[in-house]
Amino acid sequence: GEDVEQSLFLSVREGDSSVINCTYTDSSSTYLYWYKQEPGAGLQLLTYIFSNMDMKQDQRLTVLLNKKDKHLSLRIADTQTGDSAIYFCAEKSGYGNNRLAFGKGNQVVVIP
Amino acid sequence: EPEVTQTPSHQVTQMGQEVILRCVPISNHLYFYWYRQILGQKVEFLVSFYNNEISEKSEIFDDQFSVERPDGSNFTLKIRSTKLEDSAMYFCASSAQLNTEAFFGQGTRLTVV
């Protein structure tokens, strides 16, 4: 079955880069996602990576996937105060279903 | 921008009571989902719904739970005979197709006392 692990808390100074890590167990994962949750808001999809890719860059966001180690990371360049949120990684396994397996989330606090 | 809306944002109920959590998915979406997050734990999949029937459910989604699409816009989660451990944030989501992005609502915080 799927299991996704994340560390819990990260503080970062505004303008610095922040890196959030995630490990997963299901080697049949097809897509891996990063969601952002701001206070009082829903889960917003930030970016995703298909399992046959190693890296994806989207503006300030860089996703790295190490499929051998089942390790996913999200790097946020030039972190802004608006990046303060909880970040969830999630995986989707196989085809024909849309069930997402989430990690516990990583709270990022950006210090001005 | 279209969004998934959930009501209420917070519901308090007494143990043993039934609750109905409501969701309005994005209008042209075909797939609907419920997830929950118990405080301090992971977001967990409950159920997916397509073409007026459950397409997949987790082991959490037992006989205490049911889902319904009573009209063309609402998607509801009913929890019968609530228990203290049902206290959680419940998220509704919808997607246009099976392998497309799921859009989530802001969640309903359910507190069972």
mmCIF file with all atom_site columns, C-alpha atoms in Angstrom:
data_model
loop_
_atom_site.group_PDB
_atom_site.id
_atom_site.type_symbol
_atom_site.label_atom_id
_atom_site.label_alt_id
_atom_site.label_comp_id
_atom_site.label_asym_id
_atom_site.label_entity_id
_atom_site.label_seq_id
_atom_site.pdbx_PDB_ins_code
_atom_site.Cartn_x
_atom_site.Cartn_y
_atom_site.Cartn_z
_atom_site.occupancy
_atom_site.B_iso_or_equiv
_atom_site.pdbx_formal_charge
_atom_site.auth_seq_id
_atom_site.auth_comp_id
_atom_site.auth_asym_id
_atom_site.auth_atom_id
_atom_site.pdbx_PDB_model_num
ATOM 1   C CA . GLY A 1 1   ? 0.000   0.000  0.000   1.00 0.00 ? 1   GLY A CA 1
ATOM 2   C CA . GLU A 1 2   ? 0.959   3.620  -0.250  1.00 0.00 ? 2   GLU A CA 1
ATOM 3   C CA . ASP A 1 3   ? 2.741   5.443  2.525   1.00 0.00 ? 3   ASP A CA 1
ATOM 4   C CA . VAL A 1 4   ? 4.072   8.983  2.283   1.00 0.00 ? 4   VAL A CA 1
ATOM 5   C CA . GLU A 1 5   ? 6.319   10.575 4.902   1.00 0.00 ? 5   GLU A CA 1
ATOM 6   C CA . GLN A 1 6   ? 7.233   14.220 5.426   1.00 0.00 ? 6   GLN A CA 1
ATOM 7   C CA . SER A 1 7   ? 9.116   16.180 8.050   1.00 0.00 ? 7   SER A CA 1
ATOM 8   C CA . LEU A 1 8   ? 6.886   18.572 9.932   1.00 0.00 ? 8   LEU A CA 1
ATOM 9   C CA . PHE A 1 9   ? 8.249   22.102 10.239  1.00 0.00 ? 9   PHE A CA 1
ATOM 10  C CA . LEU A 1 10  ? 10.589  24.462 8.391   1.00 0.00 ? 10  LEU A CA 1
ATOM 11  C CA . SER A 1 11  ? 11.351  28.115 8.999   1.00 0.00 ? 11  SER A CA 1
ATOM 12  C CA . VAL A 1 12  ? 13.108  30.140 6.347   1.00 0.00 ? 12  VAL A CA 1
ATOM 13  C CA . ARG A 1 13  ? 14.089  33.757 5.889   1.00 0.00 ? 13  ARG A CA 1
ATOM 14  C CA . GLU A 1 14  ? 12.403  35.738 3.166   1.00 0.00 ? 14  GLU A CA 1
ATOM 15  C CA . GLY A 1 15  ? 14.499  35.640 0.012   1.00 0.00 ? 15  GLY A CA 1
ATOM 16  C CA . ASP A 1 16  ? 16.221  32.372 0.891   1.00 0.00 ? 16  ASP A CA 1
ATOM 17  C CA . SER A 1 17  ? 15.467  29.056 -0.756  1.00 0.00 ? 17  SER A CA 1
ATOM 18  C CA . SER A 1 18  ? 13.448  26.442 1.056   1.00 0.00 ? 18  SER A CA 1
ATOM 19  C CA . VAL A 1 19  ? 13.502  22.723 0.437   1.00 0.00 ? 19  VAL A CA 1
ATOM 20  C CA . ILE A 1 20  ? 10.797  20.343 1.557   1.00 0.00 ? 20  ILE A CA 1
ATOM 21  C CA . ASN A 1 21  ? 11.328  16.612 1.381   1.00 0.00 ? 21  ASN A CA 1
ATOM 22  C CA . CYS A 1 22  ? 9.053   13.641 1.091   1.00 0.00 ? 22  CYS A CA 1
ATOM 23  C CA . THR A 1 23  ? 9.512   9.898  0.837   1.00 0.00 ? 23  THR A CA 1
ATOM 24  C CA . TYR A 1 24  ? 7.004   7.434  -0.504  1.00 0.00 ? 24  TYR A CA 1
ATOM 25  C CA . THR A 1 25  ? 6.802   3.683  -0.650  1.00 0.00 ? 25  THR A CA 1
ATOM 26  C CA . ASP A 1 26  ? 4.717   2.733  -3.659  1.00 0.00 ? 26  ASP A CA 1
ATOM 27  C CA . SER A 1 27  ? 7.021   2.032  -6.591  1.00 0.00 ? 27  SER A CA 1
ATOM 28  C CA . SER A 1 28  ? 4.057   1.939  -8.953  1.00 0.00 ? 28  SER A CA 1
ATOM 29  C CA . SER A 1 29  ? 3.317   5.637  -8.383  1.00 0.00 ? 29  SER A CA 1
ATOM 30  C CA . THR A 1 30  ? 2.465   7.349  -11.628 1.00 0.00 ? 30  THR A CA 1
ATOM 31  C CA . TYR A 1 31  ? 2.145   10.950 -10.542 1.00 0.00 ? 31  TYR A CA 1
ATOM 32  C CA . LEU A 1 32  ? 3.588   12.761 -7.537  1.00 0.00 ? 32  LEU A CA 1
ATOM 33  C CA . TYR A 1 33  ? 2.132   16.058 -6.401  1.00 0.00 ? 33  TYR A CA 1
ATOM 34  C CA . TRP A 1 34  ? 2.820   19.013 -4.194  1.00 0.00 ? 34  TRP A CA 1
ATOM 35  C CA . TYR A 1 35  ? -0.199  20.731 -2.653  1.00 0.00 ? 35  TYR A CA 1
ATOM 36  C CA . LYS A 1 36  ? -0.219  23.958 -0.650  1.00 0.00 ? 36  LYS A CA 1
ATOM 37  C CA . GLN A 1 37  ? -2.687  24.784 2.095   1.00 0.00 ? 37  GLN A CA 1
ATOM 38  C CA . GLU A 1 38  ? -2.930  28.322 3.368   1.00 0.00 ? 38  GLU A CA 1
ATOM 39  C CA . PRO A 1 39  ? -4.800  29.030 6.620   1.00 0.00 ? 39  PRO A CA 1
ATOM 40  C CA . GLY A 1 40  ? -8.540  28.576 6.174   1.00 0.00 ? 40  GLY A CA 1
ATOM 41  C CA . ALA A 1 41  ? -8.174  27.508 2.555   1.00 0.00 ? 41  ALA A CA 1
ATOM 42  C CA . GLY A 1 42  ? -8.395  24.240 0.668   1.00 0.00 ? 42  GLY A CA 1
ATOM 43  C CA . LEU A 1 43  ? -5.596  22.190 -0.829  1.00 0.00 ? 43  LEU A CA 1
ATOM 44  C CA . GLN A 1 44  ? -4.174  23.971 -3.852  1.00 0.00 ? 44  GLN A CA 1
ATOM 45  C CA . LEU A 1 45  ? -2.213  21.969 -6.401  1.00 0.00 ? 45  LEU A CA 1
ATOM 46  C CA . LEU A 1 46  ? 1.173   23.635 -6.861  1.00 0.00 ? 46  LEU A CA 1
ATOM 47  C CA . THR A 1 47  ? 2.906   21.290 -9.230  1.00 0.00 ? 47  THR A CA 1
ATOM 48  C CA . TYR A 1 48  ? 3.240   17.648 -10.120 1.00 0.00 ? 48  TYR A CA 1
ATOM 49  C CA . ILE A 1 49  ? 5.754   15.357 -11.737 1.00 0.00 ? 49  ILE A CA 1
ATOM 50  C CA . PHE A 1 50  ? 5.232   12.241 -13.748 1.00 0.00 ? 50  PHE A CA 1
ATOM 51  C CA . SER A 1 51  ? 7.136   9.253  -12.455 1.00 0.00 ? 51  SER A CA 1
ATOM 52  C CA . ASN A 1 52  ? 9.385   8.938  -15.531 1.00 0.00 ? 52  ASN A CA 1
ATOM 53  C CA . MET A 1 53  ? 10.822  12.420 -14.966 1.00 0.00 ? 53  MET A CA 1
ATOM 54  C CA . ASP A 1 54  ? 13.718  13.388 -12.701 1.00 0.00 ? 54  ASP A CA 1
ATOM 55  C CA . MET A 1 55  ? 13.108  17.088 -12.463 1.00 0.00 ? 55  MET A CA 1
ATOM 56  C CA . LYS A 1 56  ? 10.495  19.676 -13.236 1.00 0.00 ? 56  LYS A CA 1
ATOM 57  C CA . GLN A 1 57  ? 10.893  23.422 -12.953 1.00 0.00 ? 57  GLN A CA 1
ATOM 58  C CA . ASP A 1 58  ? 7.971   25.810 -12.800 1.00 0.00 ? 58  ASP A CA 1
ATOM 59  C CA . GLN A 1 59  ? 8.962   29.420 -12.126 1.00 0.00 ? 59  GLN A CA 1
ATOM 60  C CA . ARG A 1 60  ? 10.222  29.514 -8.511  1.00 0.00 ? 60  ARG A CA 1
ATOM 61  C CA . LEU A 1 61  ? 9.408   25.855 -7.926  1.00 0.00 ? 61  LEU A CA 1
ATOM 62  C CA . THR A 1 62  ? 11.739  22.954 -8.668  1.00 0.00 ? 62  THR A CA 1
ATOM 63  C CA . VAL A 1 63  ? 10.642  19.380 -8.111  1.00 0.00 ? 63  VAL A CA 1
ATOM 64  C CA . LEU A 1 64  ? 13.251  16.644 -7.917  1.00 0.00 ? 64  LEU A CA 1
ATOM 65  C CA . LEU A 1 65  ? 12.328  12.981 -8.062  1.00 0.00 ? 65  LEU A CA 1
ATOM 66  C CA . ASN A 1 66  ? 14.693  10.203 -7.093  1.00 0.00 ? 66  ASN A CA 1
ATOM 67  C CA . LYS A 1 67  ? 12.730  7.147  -8.068  1.00 0.00 ? 67  LYS A CA 1
ATOM 68  C CA . LYS A 1 68  ? 15.394  4.726  -6.875  1.00 0.00 ? 68  LYS A CA 1
ATOM 69  C CA . ASP A 1 69  ? 15.223  6.111  -3.336  1.00 0.00 ? 69  ASP A CA 1
ATOM 70  C CA . LYS A 1 70  ? 11.522  7.021  -3.632  1.00 0.00 ? 70  LYS A CA 1
ATOM 71  C CA . HIS A 1 71  ? 12.367  10.570 -2.595  1.00 0.00 ? 71  HIS A CA 1
ATOM 72  C CA . LEU A 1 72  ? 10.593  13.706 -3.757  1.00 0.00 ? 72  LEU A CA 1
ATOM 73  C CA . SER A 1 73  ? 11.609  17.268 -2.956  1.00 0.00 ? 73  SER A CA 1
ATOM 74  C CA . LEU A 1 74  ? 10.221  20.714 -3.585  1.00 0.00 ? 74  LEU A CA 1
ATOM 75  C CA . ARG A 1 75  ? 12.556  23.674 -3.736  1.00 0.00 ? 75  ARG A CA 1
ATOM 76  C CA . ILE A 1 76  ? 11.079  27.149 -3.513  1.00 0.00 ? 76  ILE A CA 1
ATOM 77  C CA . ALA A 1 77  ? 13.484  29.831 -4.714  1.00 0.00 ? 77  ALA A CA 1
ATOM 78  C CA . ASP A 1 78  ? 13.359  33.383 -3.336  1.00 0.00 ? 78  ASP A CA 1
ATOM 79  C CA . THR A 1 79  ? 10.824  32.412 -0.673  1.00 0.00 ? 79  THR A CA 1
ATOM 80  C CA . GLN A 1 80  ? 8.161   35.047 -0.054  1.00 0.00 ? 80  GLN A CA 1
ATOM 81  C CA . THR A 1 81  ? 5.949   35.647 2.977   1.00 0.00 ? 81  THR A CA 1
ATOM 82  C CA . GLY A 1 82  ? 3.027   34.433 0.867   1.00 0.00 ? 82  GLY A CA 1
ATOM 83  C CA . ASP A 1 83  ? 4.718   31.047 0.704   1.00 0.00 ? 83  ASP A CA 1
ATOM 84  C CA . SER A 1 84  ? 3.986   30.487 4.402   1.00 0.00 ? 84  SER A CA 1
ATOM 85  C CA . ALA A 1 85  ? 1.658   27.494 4.376   1.00 0.00 ? 85  ALA A CA 1
ATOM 86  C CA . ILE A 1 86  ? 1.477   23.763 4.881   1.00 0.00 ? 86  ILE A CA 1
ATOM 87  C CA . TYR A 1 87  ? 2.850   21.777 1.970   1.00 0.00 ? 87  TYR A CA 1
ATOM 88  C CA . PHE A 1 88  ? 1.639   18.257 1.273   1.00 0.00 ? 88  PHE A CA 1
ATOM 89  C CA . CYS A 1 89  ? 3.191   15.769 -1.050  1.00 0.00 ? 89  CYS A CA 1
ATOM 90  C CA . ALA A 1 90  ? 0.899   13.146 -2.499  1.00 0.00 ? 90  ALA A CA 1
ATOM 91  C CA . GLU A 1 91  ? 1.180   10.189 -4.812  1.00 0.00 ? 91  GLU A CA 1
ATOM 92  C CA . LYS A 1 92  ? -1.191  8.482  -7.152  1.00 0.00 ? 92  LYS A CA 1
ATOM 93  C CA . SER A 1 93  ? -0.619  4.868  -7.951  1.00 0.00 ? 93  SER A CA 1
ATOM 94  C CA . GLY A 1 94  ? -1.382  2.987  -11.099 1.00 0.00 ? 94  GLY A CA 1
ATOM 95  C CA . TYR A 1 95  ? -3.965  3.805  -13.697 1.00 0.00 ? 95  TYR A CA 1
ATOM 96  C CA . GLY A 1 96  ? -7.700  3.783  -13.547 1.00 0.00 ? 96  GLY A CA 1
ATOM 97  C CA . ASN A 1 97  ? -8.039  5.318  -10.129 1.00 0.00 ? 97  ASN A CA 1
ATOM 98  C CA . ASN A 1 98  ? -7.710  8.794  -8.744  1.00 0.00 ? 98  ASN A CA 1
ATOM 99  C CA . ARG A 1 99  ? -6.972  8.018  -5.109  1.00 0.00 ? 99  ARG A CA 1
ATOM 100 C CA . LEU A 1 100 ? -4.274  10.273 -3.684  1.00 0.00 ? 100 LEU A CA 1
ATOM 101 C CA . ALA A 1 101 ? -2.075  9.201  -0.772  1.00 0.00 ? 101 ALA A CA 1
ATOM 102 C CA . PHE A 1 102 ? -0.897  12.238 1.183   1.00 0.00 ? 102 PHE A CA 1
ATOM 103 C CA . GLY A 1 103 ? 1.904   12.893 3.616   1.00 0.00 ? 103 GLY A CA 1
ATOM 104 C CA . LYS A 1 104 ? 1.250   14.629 6.934   1.00 0.00 ? 104 LYS A CA 1
ATOM 105 C CA . GLY A 1 105 ? 2.331   17.951 5.564   1.00 0.00 ? 105 GLY A CA 1
ATOM 106 C CA . ASN A 1 106 ? 5.234   20.252 6.205   1.00 0.00 ? 106 ASN A CA 1
ATOM 107 C CA . GLN A 1 107 ? 4.573   23.664 7.717   1.00 0.00 ? 107 GLN A CA 1
ATOM 108 C CA . VAL A 1 108 ? 6.748   26.362 6.199   1.00 0.00 ? 108 VAL A CA 1
ATOM 109 C CA . VAL A 1 109 ? 7.046   29.655 8.048   1.00 0.00 ? 109 VAL A CA 1
ATOM 110 C CA . VAL A 1 110 ? 8.717   32.496 6.198   1.00 0.00 ? 110 VAL A CA 1
ATOM 111 C CA . ILE A 1 111 ? 10.385  35.056 8.448   1.00 0.00 ? 111 ILE A CA 1
ATOM 112 C CA . PRO A 1 112 ? 10.474  38.584 7.012   1.00 0.00 ? 112 PRO A CA 1
ATOM 113 C CA . GLU B 2 1   ? -12.142 31.043 -11.309 1.00 0.00 ? 1   GLU B CA 1
ATOM 114 C CA . PRO B 2 2   ? -14.332 28.012 -10.632 1.00 0.00 ? 2   PRO B CA 1
ATOM 115 C CA . GLU B 2 3   ? -13.876 26.450 -7.230  1.00 0.00 ? 3   GLU B CA 1
ATOM 116 C CA . VAL B 2 4   ? -15.165 23.690 -5.019  1.00 0.00 ? 4   VAL B CA 1
ATOM 117 C CA . THR B 2 5   ? -17.225 25.061 -2.147  1.00 0.00 ? 5   THR B CA 1
ATOM 118 C CA . GLN B 2 6   ? -18.022 23.284 1.096   1.00 0.00 ? 6   GLN B CA 1
ATOM 119 C CA . THR B 2 7   ? -20.569 24.078 3.779   1.00 0.00 ? 7   THR B CA 1
ATOM 120 C CA . PRO B 2 8   ? -20.508 24.546 6.663   1.00 0.00 ? 8   PRO B CA 1
ATOM 121 C CA . SER B 2 9   ? -16.937 25.566 7.374   1.00 0.00 ? 9   SER B CA 1
ATOM 122 C CA . HIS B 2 10  ? -17.262 24.266 10.925  1.00 0.00 ? 10  HIS B CA 1
ATOM 123 C CA . GLN B 2 11  ? -19.819 21.894 12.425  1.00 0.00 ? 11  GLN B CA 1
ATOM 124 C CA . VAL B 2 12  ? -20.145 20.791 16.015  1.00 0.00 ? 12  VAL B CA 1
ATOM 125 C CA . THR B 2 13  ? -22.305 17.778 16.729  1.00 0.00 ? 13  THR B CA 1
ATOM 126 C CA . GLN B 2 14  ? -23.071 15.539 19.656  1.00 0.00 ? 14  GLN B CA 1
ATOM 127 C CA . MET B 2 15  ? -21.826 11.990 19.679  1.00 0.00 ? 15  MET B CA 1
ATOM 128 C CA . GLY B 2 16  ? -24.394 9.661  18.165  1.00 0.00 ? 16  GLY B CA 1
ATOM 129 C CA . GLN B 2 17  ? -25.948 12.285 15.931  1.00 0.00 ? 17  GLN B CA 1
ATOM 130 C CA . GLU B 2 18  ? -25.968 12.206 12.163  1.00 0.00 ? 18  GLU B CA 1
ATOM 131 C CA . VAL B 2 19  ? -24.250 14.922 10.130  1.00 0.00 ? 19  VAL B CA 1
ATOM 132 C CA . ILE B 2 20  ? -24.357 15.822 6.483   1.00 0.00 ? 20  ILE B CA 1
ATOM 133 C CA . LEU B 2 21  ? -21.417 17.651 4.978   1.00 0.00 ? 21  LEU B CA 1
ATOM 134 C CA . ARG B 2 22  ? -22.136 19.451 1.765   1.00 0.00 ? 22  ARG B CA 1
ATOM 135 C CA . CYS B 2 23  ? -20.035 20.185 -1.266  1.00 0.00 ? 23  CYS B CA 1
ATOM 136 C CA . VAL B 2 24  ? -20.633 21.888 -4.571  1.00 0.00 ? 24  VAL B CA 1
ATOM 137 C CA . PRO B 2 25  ? -18.050 20.553 -7.041  1.00 0.00 ? 25  PRO B CA 1
ATOM 138 C CA . ILE B 2 26  ? -16.930 22.458 -10.101 1.00 0.00 ? 26  ILE B CA 1
ATOM 139 C CA . SER B 2 27  ? -19.823 22.390 -12.530 1.00 0.00 ? 27  SER B CA 1
ATOM 140 C CA . ASN B 2 28  ? -18.398 20.450 -15.481 1.00 0.00 ? 28  ASN B CA 1
ATOM 141 C CA . HIS B 2 29  ? -16.490 17.940 -13.362 1.00 0.00 ? 29  HIS B CA 1
ATOM 142 C CA . LEU B 2 30  ? -17.435 14.287 -13.415 1.00 0.00 ? 30  LEU B CA 1
ATOM 143 C CA . TYR B 2 31  ? -15.438 12.752 -10.568 1.00 0.00 ? 31  TYR B CA 1
ATOM 144 C CA . PHE B 2 32  ? -15.976 13.604 -6.914  1.00 0.00 ? 32  PHE B CA 1
ATOM 145 C CA . TYR B 2 33  ? -14.058 12.714 -3.787  1.00 0.00 ? 33  TYR B CA 1
ATOM 146 C CA . TRP B 2 34  ? -14.060 12.976 -0.020  1.00 0.00 ? 34  TRP B CA 1
ATOM 147 C CA . TYR B 2 35  ? -10.911 13.023 2.059   1.00 0.00 ? 35  TYR B CA 1
ATOM 148 C CA . ARG B 2 36  ? -10.425 13.659 5.747   1.00 0.00 ? 36  ARG B CA 1
ATOM 149 C CA . GLN B 2 37  ? -7.598  14.823 7.979   1.00 0.00 ? 37  GLN B CA 1
ATOM 150 C CA . ILE B 2 38  ? -7.647  14.046 11.669  1.00 0.00 ? 38  ILE B CA 1
ATOM 151 C CA . LEU B 2 39  ? -5.682  16.690 13.545  1.00 0.00 ? 39  LEU B CA 1
ATOM 152 C CA . GLY B 2 40  ? -1.966  15.974 13.338  1.00 0.00 ? 40  GLY B CA 1
ATOM 153 C CA . GLN B 2 41  ? -2.408  13.083 10.931  1.00 0.00 ? 41  GLN B CA 1
ATOM 154 C CA . LYS B 2 42  ? -2.300  12.570 7.188   1.00 0.00 ? 42  LYS B CA 1
ATOM 155 C CA . VAL B 2 43  ? -4.966  13.524 4.715   1.00 0.00 ? 43  VAL B CA 1
ATOM 156 C CA . GLU B 2 44  ? -6.756  10.224 4.044   1.00 0.00 ? 44  GLU B CA 1
ATOM 157 C CA . PHE B 2 45  ? -8.817  9.164  1.075   1.00 0.00 ? 45  PHE B CA 1
ATOM 158 C CA . LEU B 2 46  ? -12.388 8.168  1.890   1.00 0.00 ? 46  LEU B CA 1
ATOM 159 C CA . VAL B 2 47  ? -14.302 7.670  -1.340  1.00 0.00 ? 47  VAL B CA 1
ATOM 160 C CA . SER B 2 48  ? -14.541 8.538  -5.011  1.00 0.00 ? 48  SER B CA 1
ATOM 161 C CA . PHE B 2 49  ? -17.805 8.862  -6.921  1.00 0.00 ? 49  PHE B CA 1
ATOM 162 C CA . TYR B 2 50  ? -18.548 8.777  -10.622 1.00 0.00 ? 50  TYR B CA 1
ATOM 163 C CA . ASN B 2 51  ? -21.663 8.368  -12.701 1.00 0.00 ? 51  ASN B CA 1
ATOM 164 C CA . ASN B 2 52  ? -23.856 8.323  -9.602  1.00 0.00 ? 52  ASN B CA 1
ATOM 165 C CA . GLU B 2 53  ? -22.070 5.508  -7.899  1.00 0.00 ? 53  GLU B CA 1
ATOM 166 C CA . ILE B 2 54  ? -19.077 4.876  -5.700  1.00 0.00 ? 54  ILE B CA 1
ATOM 167 C CA . SER B 2 55  ? -16.063 3.998  -7.852  1.00 0.00 ? 55  SER B CA 1
ATOM 168 C CA . GLU B 2 56  ? -13.589 3.403  -5.044  1.00 0.00 ? 56  GLU B CA 1
ATOM 169 C CA . LYS B 2 57  ? -13.605 3.542  -1.255  1.00 0.00 ? 57  LYS B CA 1
ATOM 170 C CA . SER B 2 58  ? -11.053 3.093  1.483   1.00 0.00 ? 58  SER B CA 1
ATOM 171 C CA . GLU B 2 59  ? -11.239 0.856  4.519   1.00 0.00 ? 59  GLU B CA 1
ATOM 172 C CA . ILE B 2 60  ? -12.257 3.925  6.554   1.00 0.00 ? 60  ILE B CA 1
ATOM 173 C CA . PHE B 2 61  ? -15.448 4.303  4.530   1.00 0.00 ? 61  PHE B CA 1
ATOM 174 C CA . ASP B 2 62  ? -17.596 1.742  6.313   1.00 0.00 ? 62  ASP B CA 1
ATOM 175 C CA . ASP B 2 63  ? -21.355 1.490  6.747   1.00 0.00 ? 63  ASP B CA 1
ATOM 176 C CA . GLN B 2 64  ? -21.337 4.572  8.928   1.00 0.00 ? 64  GLN B CA 1
ATOM 177 C CA . PHE B 2 65  ? -20.620 6.681  5.857   1.00 0.00 ? 65  PHE B CA 1
ATOM 178 C CA . SER B 2 66  ? -22.589 7.318  2.695   1.00 0.00 ? 66  SER B CA 1
ATOM 179 C CA . VAL B 2 67  ? -22.367 9.712  -0.216  1.00 0.00 ? 67  VAL B CA 1
ATOM 180 C CA . GLU B 2 68  ? -25.001 11.092 -2.466  1.00 0.00 ? 68  GLU B CA 1
ATOM 181 C CA . ARG B 2 69  ? -25.432 13.441 -5.349  1.00 0.00 ? 69  ARG B CA 1
ATOM 182 C CA . PRO B 2 70  ? -29.033 14.468 -4.676  1.00 0.00 ? 70  PRO B CA 1
ATOM 183 C CA . ASP B 2 71  ? -29.249 16.943 -7.539  1.00 0.00 ? 71  ASP B CA 1
ATOM 184 C CA . GLY B 2 72  ? -27.079 18.214 -10.363 1.00 0.00 ? 72  GLY B CA 1
ATOM 185 C CA . SER B 2 73  ? -24.870 20.352 -8.169  1.00 0.00 ? 73  SER B CA 1
ATOM 186 C CA . ASN B 2 74  ? -24.460 19.022 -4.624  1.00 0.00 ? 74  ASN B CA 1
ATOM 187 C CA . PHE B 2 75  ? -22.323 16.142 -3.412  1.00 0.00 ? 75  PHE B CA 1
ATOM 188 C CA . THR B 2 76  ? -22.872 15.161 0.197   1.00 0.00 ? 76  THR B CA 1
ATOM 189 C CA . LEU B 2 77  ? -21.161 13.017 2.806   1.00 0.00 ? 77  LEU B CA 1
ATOM 190 C CA . LYS B 2 78  ? -23.401 11.623 5.503   1.00 0.00 ? 78  LYS B CA 1
ATOM 191 C CA . ILE B 2 79  ? -21.941 10.290 8.721   1.00 0.00 ? 79  ILE B CA 1
ATOM 192 C CA . ARG B 2 80  ? -24.380 8.329  10.856  1.00 0.00 ? 80  ARG B CA 1
ATOM 193 C CA . SER B 2 81  ? -24.069 7.912  14.604  1.00 0.00 ? 81  SER B CA 1
ATOM 194 C CA . THR B 2 82  ? -20.972 10.077 14.902  1.00 0.00 ? 82  THR B CA 1
ATOM 195 C CA . LYS B 2 83  ? -18.142 9.089  17.214  1.00 0.00 ? 83  LYS B CA 1
ATOM 196 C CA . LEU B 2 84  ? -15.525 11.260 18.894  1.00 0.00 ? 84  LEU B CA 1
ATOM 197 C CA . GLU B 2 85  ? -12.917 9.882  16.520  1.00 0.00 ? 85  GLU B CA 1
ATOM 198 C CA . ASP B 2 86  ? -14.840 11.203 13.526  1.00 0.00 ? 86  ASP B CA 1
ATOM 199 C CA . SER B 2 87  ? -13.673 14.692 14.507  1.00 0.00 ? 87  SER B CA 1
ATOM 200 C CA . ALA B 2 88  ? -11.540 15.833 11.578  1.00 0.00 ? 88  ALA B CA 1
ATOM 201 C CA . MET B 2 89  ? -11.298 18.218 8.663   1.00 0.00 ? 89  MET B CA 1
ATOM 202 C CA . TYR B 2 90  ? -13.256 16.803 5.728   1.00 0.00 ? 90  TYR B CA 1
ATOM 203 C CA . PHE B 2 91  ? -12.218 17.837 2.247   1.00 0.00 ? 91  PHE B CA 1
ATOM 204 C CA . CYS B 2 92  ? -14.293 17.498 -0.876  1.00 0.00 ? 92  CYS B CA 1
ATOM 205 C CA . ALA B 2 93  ? -12.614 17.453 -4.294  1.00 0.00 ? 93  ALA B CA 1
ATOM 206 C CA . SER B 2 94  ? -13.620 17.118 -7.918  1.00 0.00 ? 94  SER B CA 1
ATOM 207 C CA . SER B 2 95  ? -11.850 16.474 -11.187 1.00 0.00 ? 95  SER B CA 1
ATOM 208 C CA . ALA B 2 96  ? -12.932 16.773 -14.800 1.00 0.00 ? 96  ALA B CA 1
ATOM 209 C CA . GLN B 2 97  ? -11.619 13.380 -15.836 1.00 0.00 ? 97  GLN B CA 1
ATOM 210 C CA . LEU B 2 98  ? -10.075 10.376 -14.133 1.00 0.00 ? 98  LEU B CA 1
ATOM 211 C CA . ASN B 2 99  ? -6.420  11.354 -14.522 1.00 0.00 ? 99  ASN B CA 1
ATOM 212 C CA . THR B 2 100 ? -6.731  15.137 -14.321 1.00 0.00 ? 100 THR B CA 1
ATOM 213 C CA . GLU B 2 101 ? -6.074  17.506 -11.461 1.00 0.00 ? 101 GLU B CA 1
ATOM 214 C CA . ALA B 2 102 ? -8.312  17.243 -8.419  1.00 0.00 ? 102 ALA B CA 1
ATOM 215 C CA . PHE B 2 103 ? -9.510  20.608 -7.105  1.00 0.00 ? 103 PHE B CA 1
ATOM 216 C CA . PHE B 2 104 ? -10.150 20.714 -3.373  1.00 0.00 ? 104 PHE B CA 1
ATOM 217 C CA . GLY B 2 105 ? -12.587 22.715 -1.294  1.00 0.00 ? 105 GLY B CA 1
ATOM 218 C CA . GLN B 2 106 ? -11.562 24.629 1.815   1.00 0.00 ? 106 GLN B CA 1
ATOM 219 C CA . GLY B 2 107 ? -12.782 21.843 4.079   1.00 0.00 ? 107 GLY B CA 1
ATOM 220 C CA . THR B 2 108 ? -15.389 21.400 6.805   1.00 0.00 ? 108 THR B CA 1
ATOM 221 C CA . ARG B 2 109 ? -14.065 21.016 10.316  1.00 0.00 ? 109 ARG B CA 1
ATOM 222 C CA . LEU B 2 110 ? -16.249 18.505 12.132  1.00 0.00 ? 110 LEU B CA 1
ATOM 223 C CA . THR B 2 111 ? -16.069 18.438 15.919  1.00 0.00 ? 111 THR B CA 1
ATOM 224 C CA . VAL B 2 112 ? -17.891 15.637 17.713  1.00 0.00 ? 112 VAL B CA 1
ATOM 225 C CA . VAL B 2 113 ? -18.467 16.297 21.417  1.00 0.00 ? 113 VAL B CA 1
#
